[in-house]
Coordinates of N, CA and C in Angstrom, one line a residue:
Q1 N -6.1 86.8 -52.4 CA -5.6 87.1 -51.4 C -6.8 88.2 -49.6
V2 N -6.8 87.9 -48.5 CA -7.4 88.6 -48.0 C -6.8 89.2 -46.3
Q3 N -6.2 90.3 -46.1 CA -5.4 90.4 -44.9 C -6.3 90.9 -43.6
L4 N -5.9 90.4 -42.5 CA -6.9 90.5 -41.5 C -5.8 90.8 -40.5
V5 N -5.9 92.4 -40.0 CA -5.3 92.9 -39.0 C -6.3 93.0 -37.2
E6 N -5.9 92.7 -36.2 CA -7.2 93.1 -35.3 C -6.7 93.9 -34.4
S7 N -7.4 94.8 -34.1 CA -6.9 96.0 -32.9 C -8.4 95.7 -31.7
G8 N -7.8 96.3 -30.5 CA -8.5 96.4 -29.9 C -8.4 96.0 -28.6
G9 N -7.2 95.0 -28.4 CA -7.6 94.0 -26.8 C -6.9 95.2 -25.4
G10 N -6.9 94.3 -25.0 CA -6.0 95.4 -23.5 C -6.2 94.4 -22.1
L11 N -6.3 95.1 -21.2 CA -6.2 94.5 -20.0 C -7.8 94.9 -19.5
M12 N -8.9 94.7 -18.7 CA -10.3 94.9 -18.5 C -10.3 94.4 -16.8
Q13 N -11.1 95.1 -15.9 CA -11.4 93.9 -14.9 C -12.7 93.3 -14.8
A14 N -13.2 92.5 -14.9 CA -14.2 91.6 -14.9 C -15.7 92.8 -14.1
G15 N -16.4 92.3 -15.3 CA -17.4 93.4 -15.7 C -17.5 94.4 -16.8
G16 N -16.6 94.5 -16.8 CA -15.6 95.8 -18.2 C -16.2 95.0 -19.7
S17 N -16.0 96.3 -20.2 CA -16.4 96.0 -21.8 C -15.0 96.4 -22.6
L18 N -14.9 95.6 -23.5 CA -14.0 96.1 -24.9 C -14.5 95.8 -26.1
R19 N -13.9 97.0 -27.2 CA -14.3 96.4 -28.1 C -13.5 96.2 -29.4
L20 N -13.1 95.0 -30.0 CA -12.1 94.1 -30.4 C -12.7 95.2 -32.0
S21 N -11.6 95.4 -32.8 CA -11.6 95.4 -34.7 C -10.7 94.7 -35.3
C22 N -11.4 94.1 -36.0 CA -10.4 93.4 -37.3 C -10.6 94.1 -38.7
A23 N -9.6 95.1 -39.3 CA -9.9 95.3 -40.0 C -8.8 94.5 -41.7
A24 N -9.7 94.3 -42.4 CA -9.3 93.1 -43.9 C -9.6 94.2 -44.8
S25 N -8.5 93.3 -45.7 CA -8.2 94.2 -46.9 C -7.8 93.3 -47.8
G26 N -7.4 94.1 -49.3 CA -7.0 92.7 -50.1 C -8.8 92.5 -51.0
R27 N -8.3 91.5 -51.2 CA -10.1 90.9 -52.1 C -11.6 90.9 -51.4
T28 N -11.5 91.6 -49.9 CA -12.3 92.0 -49.2 C -13.6 91.7 -50.0
F29 N -13.6 91.9 -51.5 CA -15.2 91.6 -52.1 C -15.9 89.9 -52.1
S30 N -14.6 89.0 -51.7 CA -14.6 88.0 -51.8 C -15.3 87.2 -50.8
I31 N -15.3 88.1 -49.5 CA -15.6 87.6 -48.1 C -17.5 87.1 -48.4
Y32 N -17.3 85.6 -47.4 CA -18.6 85.3 -46.8 C -18.7 85.2 -46.2
A33 N -18.1 85.0 -44.7 CA -18.2 85.2 -43.7 C -17.1 85.7 -42.9
M34 N -17.3 86.4 -41.9 CA -16.3 86.2 -40.7 C -16.6 86.2 -39.9
A35 N -15.6 85.8 -38.5 CA -15.6 85.1 -37.7 C -15.0 85.5 -36.0
W36 N -15.1 85.4 -35.2 CA -14.4 85.7 -33.8 C -13.1 84.4 -33.4
F37 N -12.8 84.0 -33.5 CA -12.2 82.5 -32.2 C -11.4 83.2 -31.2
R38 N -10.9 82.2 -30.4 CA -9.9 82.5 -29.1 C -9.4 81.2 -28.9
R39 N -8.1 82.0 -28.6 CA -7.2 80.0 -27.3 C -6.8 81.2 -26.3
A40 N -7.3 80.4 -25.2 CA -7.1 81.1 -23.6 C -5.9 79.5 -23.8
P41 N -5.1 79.8 -22.5 CA -3.7 80.0 -22.5 C -3.6 78.3 -22.0
G42 N -3.2 77.4 -22.8 CA -3.0 75.6 -22.0 C -5.0 75.2 -23.1
K43 N -5.6 75.9 -23.7 CA -6.6 75.4 -24.5 C -7.0 75.5 -26.0
E44 N -7.5 74.8 -26.1 CA -7.5 75.2 -28.0 C -8.4 76.3 -28.3
R45 N -8.3 76.0 -29.0 CA -8.8 77.4 -29.8 C -10.4 77.2 -29.5
E46 N -11.3 78.2 -30.1 CA -12.8 78.2 -29.9 C -13.7 79.2 -30.2
F47 N -14.4 78.6 -31.0 CA -15.2 79.1 -31.9 C -16.0 80.4 -30.6
V48 N -16.0 81.7 -31.3 CA -16.8 83.1 -30.6 C -17.9 83.8 -30.9
S49 N -18.0 84.2 -32.2 CA -19.1 84.4 -32.8 C -18.7 84.5 -34.6
A50 N -19.9 84.5 -35.3 CA -19.3 84.9 -36.8 C -20.6 85.6 -37.6
I51 N -20.4 86.0 -38.5 CA -21.2 87.1 -39.5 C -21.5 86.3 -40.6
T52 N -22.6 86.7 -41.1 CA -21.6 86.5 -42.8 C -22.1 87.9 -43.5
W53 N -21.0 88.1 -44.3 CA -20.6 89.4 -44.7 C -22.1 90.7 -45.1
F54 N -22.3 90.1 -46.0 CA -23.8 90.6 -46.4 C -24.8 90.5 -46.2
G55 N -25.0 89.6 -45.7 CA -26.4 88.8 -44.9 C -26.4 89.9 -44.1
G56 N -25.2 89.8 -42.8 CA -25.4 90.1 -41.6 C -26.1 88.8 -40.5
R57 N -26.2 87.8 -41.1 CA -26.2 86.7 -40.0 C -25.6 86.5 -39.2
T58 N -25.9 86.5 -37.8 CA -24.5 86.0 -36.4 C -25.7 85.0 -36.1
Y59 N -23.9 84.1 -35.4 CA -23.8 83.0 -34.6 C -22.8 83.3 -33.3
Y60 N -23.6 82.7 -32.3 CA -22.7 82.8 -31.1 C -22.4 81.8 -30.5
A61 N -21.0 81.9 -30.0 CA -21.3 80.4 -29.0 C -21.9 80.7 -27.6
D62 N -22.5 79.2 -26.8 CA -23.3 79.8 -26.1 C -22.7 80.6 -24.3
S63 N -21.4 80.4 -24.2 CA -21.2 80.7 -23.7 C -20.6 82.6 -23.6
V64 N -20.5 83.4 -25.2 CA -20.9 84.9 -25.0 C -21.8 85.0 -25.2
K65 N -23.3 84.2 -25.0 CA -24.4 85.1 -25.8 C -25.0 85.9 -25.0
G66 N -25.0 87.0 -25.5 CA -26.2 87.9 -24.5 C -25.2 89.0 -23.6
R67 N -23.9 88.8 -24.1 CA -22.6 89.7 -23.1 C -22.0 89.9 -24.7
F68 N -21.8 89.2 -25.6 CA -20.9 89.8 -26.9 C -22.4 89.7 -28.4
A69 N -21.6 90.9 -28.7 CA -22.1 91.5 -30.0 C -21.0 91.4 -31.5
I70 N -21.2 90.6 -32.3 CA -20.3 90.9 -33.4 C -21.6 91.7 -34.6
S71 N -20.3 92.7 -35.2 CA -21.0 93.4 -36.4 C -19.6 93.6 -37.1
R72 N -20.8 94.1 -38.1 CA -20.0 94.6 -39.7 C -20.1 95.7 -40.1
D73 N -18.9 96.5 -40.9 CA -19.0 98.2 -41.6 C -18.4 97.5 -43.5
N74 N -19.3 97.2 -43.9 CA -18.7 97.2 -44.9 C -18.4 98.2 -45.6
A75 N -18.5 99.5 -45.5 CA -17.7 100.5 -46.5 C -16.6 100.2 -45.8
K76 N -16.1 100.5 -44.8 CA -14.7 100.4 -43.8 C -14.1 99.4 -43.8
N77 N -14.8 97.8 -44.7 CA -14.5 96.7 -44.4 C -13.3 96.4 -43.1
T78 N -14.7 96.7 -42.2 CA -13.6 96.3 -40.7 C -14.9 95.1 -40.2
L79 N -14.7 94.1 -39.1 CA -15.8 93.6 -38.3 C -15.2 93.8 -37.3
Y80 N -16.1 94.0 -36.2 CA -15.7 94.2 -34.4 C -16.7 93.2 -34.3
L81 N -16.5 93.6 -32.8 CA -16.5 92.0 -31.6 C -17.0 93.2 -30.1
Q82 N -18.1 93.3 -30.0 CA -18.4 94.5 -29.0 C -18.6 93.0 -27.3
M83 N -17.3 93.1 -26.3 CA -17.6 92.5 -25.1 C -18.1 93.0 -24.4
N84 N -19.2 93.0 -23.5 CA -19.5 93.7 -22.4 C -20.1 91.8 -21.7
S85 N -20.0 92.7 -20.1 CA -19.7 92.1 -18.5 C -18.8 90.7 -19.0
L86 N -17.7 91.3 -19.3 CA -16.3 90.2 -19.6 C -16.1 89.6 -18.5
K87 N -16.0 88.7 -18.1 CA -15.1 87.4 -17.3 C -13.8 87.2 -17.3
P88 N -13.3 86.8 -15.7 CA -11.7 86.2 -15.9 C -12.2 84.9 -17.3
E89 N -13.1 83.9 -17.4 CA -12.5 83.0 -18.4 C -12.8 83.4 -20.1
D90 N -12.5 85.2 -19.8 CA -12.4 85.5 -21.5 C -11.5 85.5 -22.3
T91 N -10.3 85.7 -21.0 CA -8.9 86.3 -21.0 C -8.2 85.0 -22.4
A92 N -8.1 85.6 -23.1 CA -7.4 84.5 -24.3 C -7.0 85.5 -25.2
V93 N -6.5 84.7 -26.2 CA -6.2 85.8 -27.5 C -6.9 85.6 -28.5
Y94 N -7.5 86.6 -29.2 CA -8.5 86.9 -29.9 C -8.0 86.9 -31.4
Y95 N -8.8 86.3 -32.3 CA -7.9 86.0 -33.3 C -9.6 86.3 -34.4
C96 N -9.7 87.0 -35.5 CA -9.9 87.0 -36.7 C -10.1 86.0 -37.9
A97 N -10.9 85.6 -38.8 CA -11.2 84.4 -39.7 C -12.0 85.5 -40.5
A98 N -11.6 84.9 -42.0 CA -12.9 85.1 -43.1 C -12.9 83.9 -44.2
T99 N -14.0 83.7 -44.3 CA -13.9 82.8 -45.3 C -14.9 82.9 -46.8
Q100 N -14.4 82.3 -48.1 CA -15.2 82.7 -48.7 C -15.9 81.8 -49.6
A101 N -16.3 81.0 -48.4 CA -17.3 79.7 -48.7 C -18.4 79.7 -47.7
R102 N -19.5 79.7 -48.5 CA -20.0 79.1 -46.9 C -20.0 77.7 -46.7
S103 N -20.3 77.7 -45.4 CA -19.5 76.7 -44.5 C -20.1 76.3 -43.3
S104 N -19.5 75.8 -42.3 CA -20.0 75.3 -41.2 C -19.1 76.7 -40.0
Y105 N -19.9 77.4 -39.5 CA -19.4 78.5 -39.2 C -18.3 78.8 -37.8
Q106 N -18.8 77.4 -37.2 CA -18.3 77.2 -36.1 C -16.9 76.4 -35.8
T107 N -16.6 76.0 -37.2 CA -15.4 75.4 -37.0 C -14.1 76.3 -38.0
A108 N -12.6 75.7 -37.3 CA -11.9 76.9 -37.8 C -11.9 76.7 -38.6
L109 N -11.8 74.8 -39.2 CA -11.2 74.8 -40.3 C -12.0 75.1 -41.7
S110 N -13.0 76.2 -41.8 CA -13.6 76.5 -42.5 C -12.9 77.9 -43.5
Y111 N -12.1 78.6 -42.5 CA -12.1 79.9 -42.4 C -10.1 79.5 -43.0
N112 N -10.1 80.2 -44.2 CA -8.7 80.2 -44.9 C -8.0 81.5 -44.7
Y113 N -8.6 82.7 -43.4 CA -8.1 83.9 -43.7 C -7.7 84.1 -42.8
W114 N -6.7 84.5 -41.5 CA -6.6 84.7 -40.1 C -6.0 85.8 -39.9
G115 N -5.9 86.4 -39.1 CA -5.2 88.0 -38.1 C -4.2 86.9 -37.1
Q116 N -3.5 87.8 -37.0 CA -2.5 88.0 -36.2 C -2.8 87.5 -34.5
G117 N -3.4 87.8 -33.7 CA -4.0 87.8 -33.2 C -4.3 89.2 -32.3
T118 N -5.4 89.1 -31.0 CA -5.1 90.4 -30.4 C -4.9 89.6 -28.5
Q119 N -4.6 90.0 -27.6 CA -4.6 89.9 -26.7 C -6.0 90.3 -25.6
V120 N -6.5 89.4 -24.8 CA -7.4 90.1 -24.3 C -7.4 89.6 -22.9
T121 N -7.5 90.6 -21.4 CA -7.2 89.9 -20.0 C -8.2 90.4 -19.2
V122 N -8.9 89.5 -18.6 CA -9.7 90.0 -17.4 C -9.0 89.7 -16.4
S123 N -9.0 90.8 -15.6 CA -8.8 89.8 -13.9 C -10.1 90.2 -13.3
S124 N -10.1 89.8 -12.1 CA -11.1 89.1 -11.2 C -10.5 90.0 -9.9

């Protein structure tokens, strides 16, 4: 089992920055990749970014490419999402997720562990 706890969400004006964190515990040695997804009000959950845990290969949704940066600290078992140039359309609950298998990183079904989510609200 892997437990995930997100933090760092909040209220920010458009153009500002926030950094989300996701602390992993439990069988973290079994993690192959981790990702961030988000769900905006009235919309389906969507992929934001993913990173392979040991290789550090990164993937981004087109909507955040160039503005968001995913990273991880293996020693601290922590995943990060640096969000810059925030837009009102970035408002959503952000979830971190982990998978133990090499898979389609943009697909939510590929992940078997999820955090509880953290709210990000961007005002115009």
